[in-house]
Coordinates of C-alpha atoms in Angstrom, one line a residue:
M123 CA 84.6 -8.0 71.0
P124 CA 84.4 -6.5 67.6
L125 CA 84.7 -9.1 64.9
L126 CA 87.2 -7.0 62.9
N127 CA 88.6 -3.5 63.0
V128 CA 88.7 -2.8 59.2
R129 CA 90.9 0.0 58.1
P130 CA 89.5 2.5 55.7
D131 CA 90.2 1.7 52.1
Y132 CA 90.9 5.2 50.5
H133 CA 90.7 3.3 47.0
G134 CA 87.0 2.1 47.8
R135 CA 87.9 -1.4 46.8
K136 CA 86.8 -2.7 50.3
I137 CA 83.5 -1.4 50.4
G138 CA 81.8 -4.8 49.9
K139 CA 84.1 -6.4 52.7
M140 CA 83.3 -3.6 55.1
L141 CA 79.4 -4.0 54.4
V142 CA 79.7 -7.9 55.1
L143 CA 81.6 -7.5 58.2
E144 CA 79.4 -4.8 59.6
A145 CA 76.4 -7.2 59.0
L146 CA 78.4 -9.9 60.9
Q147 CA 79.0 -7.6 63.6
K148 CA 75.5 -6.6 64.1
T149 CA 74.4 -10.3 64.3
V150 CA 77.0 -11.0 67.2
E151 CA 75.6 -8.0 68.8
L152 CA 71.9 -9.1 68.5
G153 CA 72.9 -12.4 69.8
W154 CA 71.7 -14.6 66.8
P155 CA 73.7 -17.4 65.9
R156 CA 74.0 -17.5 62.2
L157 CA 74.1 -15.1 59.0
D158 CA 72.3 -16.4 56.1
L159 CA 72.9 -14.9 52.7
Y160 CA 71.0 -15.7 49.3
T161 CA 71.9 -14.5 46.1
W162 CA 71.5 -15.1 42.4
P163 CA 73.3 -18.0 40.7
G164 CA 75.5 -15.9 38.4
N165 CA 76.9 -13.7 41.2
V166 CA 80.1 -15.7 41.0
K167 CA 82.5 -12.8 41.4
A168 CA 81.2 -12.1 45.0
V169 CA 81.8 -15.7 46.2
P170 CA 85.4 -15.3 46.9
L171 CA 84.5 -12.3 49.2
Y172 CA 81.6 -14.2 51.0
K173 CA 83.8 -17.2 51.7
K174 CA 86.8 -15.1 52.9
C175 CA 84.2 -13.3 55.4
G176 CA 83.3 -16.8 56.7
F177 CA 80.4 -18.0 54.5
F178 CA 79.9 -21.3 53.2
W179 CA 78.1 -22.0 50.1
E180 CA 75.3 -24.8 50.5
D181 CA 75.2 -27.4 47.7
R182 CA 71.6 -27.1 46.5
D183 CA 70.1 -26.6 43.0
E184 CA 66.6 -24.8 43.6
T185 CA 68.5 -21.7 45.4
T186 CA 72.1 -20.2 45.9
H187 CA 72.1 -19.9 49.9
L188 CA 75.1 -19.3 51.9
M189 CA 75.7 -19.5 55.8
N190 CA 78.0 -17.8 57.9
F191 CA 78.8 -19.6 61.5
I192 CA 81.1 -16.8 62.9
P193 CA 78.6 -15.5 65.3
A194 CA 78.2 -18.9 66.9
L195 CA 81.7 -19.0 67.8
Y196 CA 81.3 -15.8 69.8
R197 CA 78.4 -17.5 71.7
T198 CA 80.5 -20.5 72.5
P199 CA 82.7 -19.9 76.0
L200 CA 84.7 -22.7 75.3
L201 CA 86.1 -21.0 72.2
K202 CA 86.7 -17.6 73.8
P203 CA 90.6 -18.1 74.3
V204 CA 90.8 -19.0 70.6
L205 CA 89.2 -16.0 69.7
E206 CA 91.3 -14.0 71.8
K207 CA 94.7 -15.7 70.2
L208 CA 93.5 -16.0 66.7
D209 CA 91.9 -13.5 64.2
W210 CA 89.2 -15.5 62.7
Y211 CA 89.6 -13.2 59.5
E212 CA 93.1 -12.7 59.1
D213 CA 94.5 -16.2 60.2
S214 CA 91.9 -18.2 58.3
V215 CA 93.9 -20.8 55.8
R216 CA 90.6 -22.1 54.6
E217 CA 90.7 -23.0 50.7
I218 CA 88.7 -20.7 48.8
E219 CA 87.0 -22.1 45.3
V220 CA 84.2 -20.6 43.4
K221 CA 81.8 -23.7 44.1
P222 CA 79.8 -25.4 46.6
D223 CA 81.5 -26.1 50.0
G224 CA 81.1 -29.3 52.1
I225 CA 83.0 -32.4 53.5
K226 CA 80.7 -35.2 53.1
E227 CA 80.8 -38.0 55.7
N228 CA 78.4 -41.0 56.3
G229 CA 75.6 -38.7 54.7
F230 CA 76.7 -35.7 56.7
T231 CA 77.9 -32.5 55.3
F232 CA 80.3 -30.4 57.4
Y233 CA 81.7 -26.9 57.0
E234 CA 85.0 -26.3 58.3
Y235 CA 86.8 -23.1 59.6
E236 CA 90.8 -23.4 59.9
W237 CA 93.0 -20.9 61.3
K238 CA 96.9 -20.6 61.7
Q239 CA 99.3 -17.9 63.3
D240 CA 102.7 -19.0 64.0
Q241 CA 102.6 -21.9 66.4
K242 CA 98.9 -21.4 67.1
A243 CA 96.2 -23.1 65.4
A244 CA 92.4 -24.3 65.6
R245 CA 89.6 -25.9 63.4
V246 CA 86.1 -25.9 64.3
R247 CA 83.5 -27.8 62.1
F248 CA 79.7 -27.1 61.7
E249 CA 77.2 -29.6 60.6
R250 CA 74.9 -28.3 57.8
T251 CA 71.7 -29.5 58.7
S252 CA 71.8 -28.8 62.5
R253 CA 73.6 -25.5 62.1
G254 CA 75.6 -26.6 64.9
I255 CA 79.2 -27.2 66.2
S256 CA 80.2 -31.0 65.9
Y257 CA 84.2 -30.8 66.1
I258 CA 86.5 -28.6 68.0
N259 CA 90.3 -29.1 67.6
T260 CA 92.6 -26.6 69.5
E261 CA 96.0 -26.3 71.0
Q262 CA 94.5 -27.8 74.3
Y263 CA 91.4 -30.0 73.3
L264 CA 89.9 -32.1 70.9
L265 CA 86.1 -32.7 71.0
E266 CA 83.9 -34.5 68.3
L267 CA 80.6 -35.9 68.0
T268 CA 80.1 -38.6 65.4
M269 CA 77.3 -41.1 64.2
Q270 CA 77.3 -44.0 61.5
D271 CA 74.4 -42.8 59.8
Y272 CA 72.7 -39.4 58.7
E273 CA 69.5 -41.1 57.7
L274 CA 67.6 -42.5 60.7
I275 CA 64.4 -45.0 60.9
E276 CA 62.2 -43.5 63.3
N277 CA 61.7 -45.2 66.6
E278 CA 64.7 -47.2 66.3
T279 CA 67.4 -47.1 68.8
Q280 CA 70.6 -45.4 67.2
H281 CA 74.3 -44.8 68.6
F282 CA 76.6 -42.0 68.7
K283 CA 80.2 -41.2 69.9
L284 CA 81.6 -38.3 71.7
K285 CA 85.2 -38.2 71.9
F286 CA 87.4 -35.9 74.1
I287 CA 91.2 -35.8 74.0
N288 CA 93.1 -33.6 76.7
K289 CA 96.2 -31.9 75.3
T290 CA 96.8 -29.8 78.1
G291 CA 98.9 -32.3 80.2
K292 CA 97.1 -32.0 83.2
P293 CA 93.6 -33.6 84.5
V294 CA 90.6 -31.9 83.2
S295 CA 87.0 -31.8 84.6
F296 CA 85.0 -33.3 81.6
R297 CA 81.1 -33.3 82.0
A298 CA 78.7 -34.2 79.0
A299 CA 74.8 -34.2 79.2
G300 CA 72.4 -34.8 76.5
E301 CA 68.6 -33.9 76.9
N302 CA 65.3 -34.6 75.2
Q303 CA 65.3 -32.2 71.9
G304 CA 61.6 -32.4 70.5
R305 CA 61.5 -35.7 68.6
V306 CA 65.2 -36.6 69.7
E307 CA 65.2 -38.3 72.7
S308 CA 68.8 -38.7 74.3
A309 CA 68.6 -37.9 78.1
F310 CA 72.1 -38.9 79.8
E311 CA 75.0 -37.2 81.9
Y312 CA 78.5 -38.3 82.4
E313 CA 81.2 -36.6 84.9
M314 CA 84.9 -37.5 85.1
L315 CA 88.6 -36.2 85.6
V316 CA 90.4 -36.9 82.2
D317 CA 93.9 -37.1 82.1
C318 CA 94.4 -37.8 78.3
E319 CA 91.3 -39.2 76.7
A320 CA 87.4 -40.3 76.9
L321 CA 85.1 -41.9 74.7
I322 CA 81.2 -42.0 75.4
N323 CA 79.0 -44.3 73.6
G324 CA 75.3 -43.2 73.6
K325 CA 72.0 -44.0 72.5
L326 CA 69.2 -41.9 70.8
T327 CA 65.7 -42.5 69.4
V328 CA 63.9 -40.1 66.9
H329 CA 60.3 -40.5 67.4
E330 CA 57.6 -39.7 64.5
G331 CA 56.8 -36.5 63.2
E332 CA 57.2 -34.2 60.0
E333 CA 59.7 -35.2 57.2
P334 CA 62.7 -32.7 57.8
S335 CA 63.1 -29.9 55.0
V336 CA 66.3 -28.5 53.4
W337 CA 64.8 -25.2 54.4
K338 CA 64.5 -25.6 58.1
T339 CA 67.0 -26.6 60.6
H340 CA 66.6 -30.6 61.2
P341 CA 65.8 -32.5 64.3
S342 CA 69.2 -32.8 65.9
L343 CA 71.2 -34.8 68.5
V344 CA 72.5 -32.0 71.1
V345 CA 75.1 -32.6 73.6
K346 CA 76.4 -30.1 76.0
V347 CA 80.0 -30.5 77.2
W348 CA 81.8 -28.5 80.1
L349 CA 85.8 -28.7 80.3
D350 CA 86.9 -27.0 83.4
G351 CA 83.2 -25.4 83.6
E352 CA 83.7 -23.8 80.2
E353 CA 80.5 -24.6 78.1
C354 CA 80.4 -26.1 74.5
E355 CA 77.3 -27.3 72.6
L356 CA 77.6 -29.9 70.1
R357 CA 75.2 -30.6 67.4
L358 CA 74.4 -33.3 64.4
G359 CA 71.3 -32.9 62.4
L360 CA 69.5 -36.0 61.4
H361 CA 67.2 -37.2 58.6
P362 CA 64.5 -39.4 60.3
K363 CA 62.6 -41.5 57.9
Q364 CA 59.6 -44.0 58.5
P365 CA 60.4 -47.7 57.4
A366 CA 58.5 -47.1 54.4
K367 CA 57.9 -44.1 52.1
I368 CA 54.2 -43.9 51.2
K369 CA 52.6 -41.9 48.5
G370 CA 49.2 -41.9 47.3
V371 CA 46.9 -40.4 44.6
S372 CA 43.7 -41.1 42.9
K373 CA 43.1 -39.8 39.3
G374 CA 40.3 -37.6 38.2
N375 CA 38.7 -34.4 39.4
L376 CA 35.0 -35.4 39.9
R377 CA 33.4 -38.1 41.7
L378 CA 30.0 -39.8 41.5
L379 CA 28.4 -41.6 44.2
H380 CA 28.7 -45.5 44.0
Q381 CA 31.2 -44.7 41.2
E382 CA 34.3 -47.0 41.0
A383 CA 37.5 -45.5 41.1
E384 CA 41.2 -46.4 41.8
L385 CA 43.7 -45.1 44.3
E386 CA 47.3 -45.5 43.5
L387 CA 49.6 -46.2 46.2
E388 CA 53.3 -46.4 46.0
V389 CA 55.6 -48.1 48.8
E390 CA 59.1 -47.9 49.0
N391 CA 61.5 -49.7 51.2
N392 CA 63.6 -47.1 53.5
L393 CA 65.1 -50.0 55.5
K394 CA 68.8 -51.2 54.6
E395 CA 67.6 -54.6 54.1
E396 CA 64.8 -56.8 52.5
A397 CA 61.5 -56.7 54.6
R398 CA 58.0 -57.6 54.3
F399 CA 55.3 -54.8 54.9
H400 CA 51.9 -55.6 56.0
L401 CA 49.3 -52.4 55.2
S402 CA 46.0 -52.2 56.6
F403 CA 43.5 -49.5 55.8
S404 CA 41.0 -48.0 58.3
E405 CA 37.2 -48.0 57.6
D406 CA 35.9 -45.1 56.4
E407 CA 32.4 -43.4 55.8
L408 CA 33.4 -41.9 52.7
V409 CA 34.7 -44.7 50.7
D410 CA 34.0 -48.6 50.1
L411 CA 37.4 -50.4 49.7
T412 CA 37.5 -53.7 48.0
Q413 CA 40.5 -54.6 50.0
R414 CA 41.9 -53.4 53.0
E415 CA 44.9 -55.6 53.9
F416 CA 48.0 -55.7 51.9
T417 CA 51.3 -57.5 52.0
L418 CA 54.3 -56.5 49.9
E419 CA 57.9 -57.9 49.9
L420 CA 60.4 -55.3 49.0
L421 CA 64.2 -55.3 48.5
I422 CA 66.5 -52.4 49.7
N423 CA 65.2 -49.3 47.9
E424 CA 62.7 -51.2 46.0
R425 CA 59.3 -49.7 45.2
K426 CA 56.1 -51.3 44.1
L427 CA 52.8 -49.7 43.1
L428 CA 49.4 -50.9 44.4
R429 CA 46.1 -50.2 42.7
I430 CA 43.3 -50.4 45.2
P431 CA 39.6 -50.1 43.9
Y432 CA 37.0 -48.1 45.8
R433 CA 33.5 -46.9 45.6
V434 CA 32.4 -43.3 46.7
K435 CA 29.9 -43.6 49.6
K436 CA 29.7 -40.0 50.6
Y437 CA 31.6 -36.8 49.4
G438 CA 34.4 -35.3 51.5
F439 CA 37.9 -35.5 52.1
Y440 CA 39.3 -38.9 52.2
N441 CA 42.5 -39.4 54.3
P442 CA 42.5 -42.8 55.9
L443 CA 45.0 -43.9 58.5
I444 CA 47.1 -46.7 57.3
S445 CA 48.5 -49.3 59.9
I446 CA 52.0 -50.8 58.8
M447 CA 54.0 -53.5 60.3
A448 CA 57.3 -54.0 58.8
K449 CA 58.7 -57.4 59.3
K450 CA 62.7 -57.8 59.0
N451 CA 64.8 -60.9 58.0
D452 CA 65.6 -61.4 61.6
G453 CA 62.2 -61.6 62.9
G454 CA 62.1 -57.9 64.4
K455 CA 59.2 -55.8 63.9
L456 CA 58.5 -52.2 63.3
I457 CA 54.9 -50.7 63.3
F458 CA 54.0 -47.2 62.3
N459 CA 51.2 -45.1 60.7
S460 CA 51.1 -43.2 57.6
S461 CA 48.4 -40.6 56.6
A462 CA 50.2 -40.0 53.1
V463 CA 46.8 -40.4 51.2
G464 CA 44.7 -37.4 50.9
V465 CA 42.1 -37.5 48.2
P466 CA 39.1 -34.9 47.8
L467 CA 35.7 -36.6 46.7
K468 CA 34.4 -33.7 44.7
S469 CA 31.4 -33.2 43.0
F470 CA 29.2 -29.9 41.7
G471 CA 27.8 -28.3 44.9
Q472 CA 29.8 -30.1 47.4
K473 CA 31.7 -27.9 50.0
F474 CA 34.0 -29.5 52.5
G475 CA 37.7 -28.9 54.0
G476 CA 40.3 -31.3 54.6
V477 CA 43.9 -32.1 55.9
S478 CA 46.6 -34.1 54.0
K479 CA 50.3 -34.7 55.0
E480 CA 51.5 -31.6 53.1
Y481 CA 48.3 -29.2 52.7
W482 CA 44.9 -27.8 54.0
H483 CA 42.3 -28.0 51.6
I484 CA 39.1 -25.9 50.8
C485 CA 37.0 -27.7 48.2
N486 CA 33.9 -26.2 46.7
G487 CA 32.4 -27.9 43.6
I488 CA 35.4 -28.7 41.1
C489 CA 37.7 -25.9 42.7
Q490 CA 39.7 -26.1 45.5
V491 CA 42.2 -24.0 47.7
N492 CA 45.4 -25.3 49.2
I493 CA 47.5 -24.1 51.9
R494 CA 50.8 -25.5 52.1
K495 CA 51.8 -26.3 55.7
F496 CA 55.5 -25.9 55.3
D497 CA 55.1 -22.1 54.3
Y498 CA 51.6 -21.0 54.2
K499 CA 51.7 -20.5 50.4
I500 CA 48.1 -20.3 49.1
T501 CA 47.1 -21.4 45.6
A502 CA 43.7 -22.1 44.0
G503 CA 42.5 -24.3 40.8
R504 CA 41.3 -27.6 40.2
N505 CA 43.9 -29.8 42.1
E506 CA 46.7 -29.3 44.6
D507 CA 49.5 -28.2 42.0
M508 CA 51.4 -25.4 43.5
H509 CA 52.4 -24.1 40.2
Q510 CA 49.4 -21.9 39.3
P511 CA 49.4 -18.3 37.8
F512 CA 48.2 -16.6 41.1
A513 CA 49.4 -17.1 44.9
F514 CA 49.0 -15.6 48.1
F515 CA 51.8 -15.8 50.6
I516 CA 52.5 -15.4 54.3
P517 CA 51.8 -12.0 55.9
K518 CA 54.9 -9.6 56.0
L519 CA 54.6 -7.1 58.8
G520 CA 57.0 -4.1 59.0
K521 CA 59.2 -2.2 58.1
P522 CA 61.6 -3.8 58.0
Y523 CA 59.3 -6.7 56.5
T524 CA 59.7 -10.1 58.3
T525 CA 59.0 -13.4 56.8
E526 CA 59.2 -15.0 60.3
F527 CA 55.6 -16.1 60.3
Y528 CA 56.2 -18.9 57.7
K529 CA 58.2 -20.8 60.6
A530 CA 55.3 -20.4 63.0
K531 CA 52.8 -23.4 63.7
P532 CA 49.1 -22.7 63.7
I533 CA 47.8 -22.0 67.3
N534 CA 44.3 -23.3 66.0
E535 CA 43.0 -24.6 62.9
K536 CA 39.2 -25.4 62.0
A537 CA 37.0 -26.3 58.9
L538 CA 33.7 -25.2 58.8
I539 CA 30.8 -24.1 55.8
V540 CA 29.6 -20.4 56.1
N541 CA 27.4 -18.7 53.7
G542 CA 27.8 -21.0 50.9
G543 CA 31.4 -20.8 50.9
N544 CA 33.8 -22.9 52.8
P545 CA 36.3 -20.9 55.0
V546 CA 39.4 -22.2 56.9
A547 CA 40.6 -20.1 59.8
D548 CA 44.1 -20.4 61.6
G549 CA 46.3 -18.4 63.7
L550 CA 50.1 -17.7 63.5
E551 CA 51.4 -16.5 66.9
E552 CA 54.5 -14.4 67.5
V553 CA 55.9 -12.9 70.6
E554 CA 54.2 -9.4 69.8
Y555 CA 51.5 -10.4 67.1
T556 CA 48.7 -13.1 66.3
I557 CA 47.8 -13.3 62.4
K558 CA 44.3 -14.6 62.0
T559 CA 43.5 -15.7 58.4
H560 CA 40.1 -16.5 57.0
R561 CA 39.9 -18.2 53.6
S562 CA 37.0 -18.8 51.6
S563 CA 36.2 -20.8 48.4
F564 CA 32.7 -20.4 46.4
L565 CA 31.1 -22.0 43.6
D566 CA 31.8 -19.2 40.9
G567 CA 35.5 -19.8 41.5
T568 CA 35.9 -16.7 43.8
M569 CA 38.5 -17.4 46.8
E570 CA 38.6 -14.6 49.6
L571 CA 41.6 -13.9 52.1
Y572 CA 41.0 -12.1 55.1
L573 CA 44.0 -11.2 57.4
N574 CA 43.5 -9.8 61.0
E575 CA 46.4 -8.5 63.2
E576 CA 46.3 -8.5 67.0
K577 CA 49.0 -6.7 68.3
K578 CA 49.9 -7.7 72.0
Q579 CA 50.6 -3.9 73.4
S580 CA 49.7 -5.3 77.0
S581 CA 48.3 -8.3 78.8
S582 CA 44.9 -6.6 79.1
F583 CA 44.5 -4.9 75.7
R584 CA 45.0 -6.1 72.3
Q585 CA 44.8 -3.6 69.1
K586 CA 43.0 -5.4 66.2
E587 CA 43.2 -4.1 62.6
E588 CA 42.2 -5.6 59.5
L589 CA 45.4 -5.9 57.3
K590 CA 43.9 -6.7 54.0
K591 CA 41.0 -8.1 52.0
I592 CA 41.9 -10.0 48.9
S593 CA 39.6 -11.6 46.6
A594 CA 40.6 -13.4 43.1
N595 CA 38.4 -14.8 40.5
L596 CA 39.4 -18.3 39.2
P597 CA 37.1 -19.3 36.3
I598 CA 35.9 -22.8 36.8
R599 CA 37.0 -24.1 33.3
G600 CA 40.5 -22.8 33.9
I601 CA 43.1 -22.1 36.2
K602 CA 43.9 -18.5 34.9
A603 CA 43.6 -16.0 37.8
S604 CA 42.2 -12.4 37.0
N605 CA 39.9 -9.6 38.4
V606 CA 42.1 -9.2 41.5
S607 CA 41.1 -6.5 44.2
K608 CA 42.7 -5.2 47.0
G609 CA 41.3 -3.4 49.9
R610 CA 42.8 -0.1 51.7
H611 CA 45.8 -1.9 53.2
Q612 CA 48.4 -2.9 50.7
P613 CA 50.1 -6.5 51.3
G614 CA 53.5 -6.2 52.8

């Protein structure tokens, strides 16, 4: 079924609309659930067109991002009768304003489509961070998935509600099932015959993992519903947090053995009540802590700074495991771990690698290379500051060029010392390609990057090709990059 049959506009005023709708049609044909659009902040004249074509403007400061969920409607069997009766473009009654969109409830942000034609009407809501449907209201049914809080504490039991209203006037076969989705554990199944209304109270637990990013789909509660056999998937994105947010830094770029230094640890209470936090640092061969046990009492959202003296025993990357117990006023306890502290103990002639919460690091002398886990952006300088004048980005294969590799996790990673440098190798794997990267940092401030592609043409043969070799000279007394050389393959 086409999204819209656009009549030719002989005055040329609908060309932009036609291009947008063609992109949506292609998205539906490819089976993708969503179309994303990035533009520049000043492009406000085009916003009404985008919104009329089904886009929602996300409320963010660092980028101008719009999302279109019309393709997801066509992937939902339960909504097929709605799309047959209503024209999603012509019958839309959504209010269009030149400002970011969003209905905010309990920390969630929802985007709502609404259509009306004579006596026919329908509303569908999408939740922002799950990129999924959370609410459907048609002439026949009402379905809604709700929670009291968007921000959750890891490993605590949370509750949700699934509401169903039958408007058909006859019994409807209602089945709902949840399943464990990555970090989110909520496996259940209900089946019943509903005359008027059904309400399901469910439980879920979000286990420990990476902090969600606004750039990616969040861990989500996913519930599948069948009404007389017609399927619909409901979603709510979640923002899981540890009971306490912990940041750790140690000032200074060079260390001397047996030198006294100070680690600054910031602890913030994420619980919705006052709590006592007991922190215990693991023993480590690199440093000698004057004190390894600490206790803090924090009010709601309160932050406190701990200054922890230590002595350097050995050069390397200090990333201690911190065991934490949070004790609530009612006596309840939450136990969790943190590896938020990542400190390179550097000196002249010392070579090592390390892993922190957000980066892979390569250190050689006072210079270091930082590979950001989120998007594999690579910078080099004297510290982990990502605002450097020179950077390497994730490989792009094409044409058309793809940026999908930044979403993939490394299939392996290792740190080793070779030829006086300090390479780190990892692999990024997609369906048809494996990209292997090798990065080196040398004492003279030079960084080298090698990329190798392995194309999976068959199960028994892989074509290998060196994509590019890049080196950049980063002077030890500064961070300005110069003398960049590229091999025979130009980066995509």
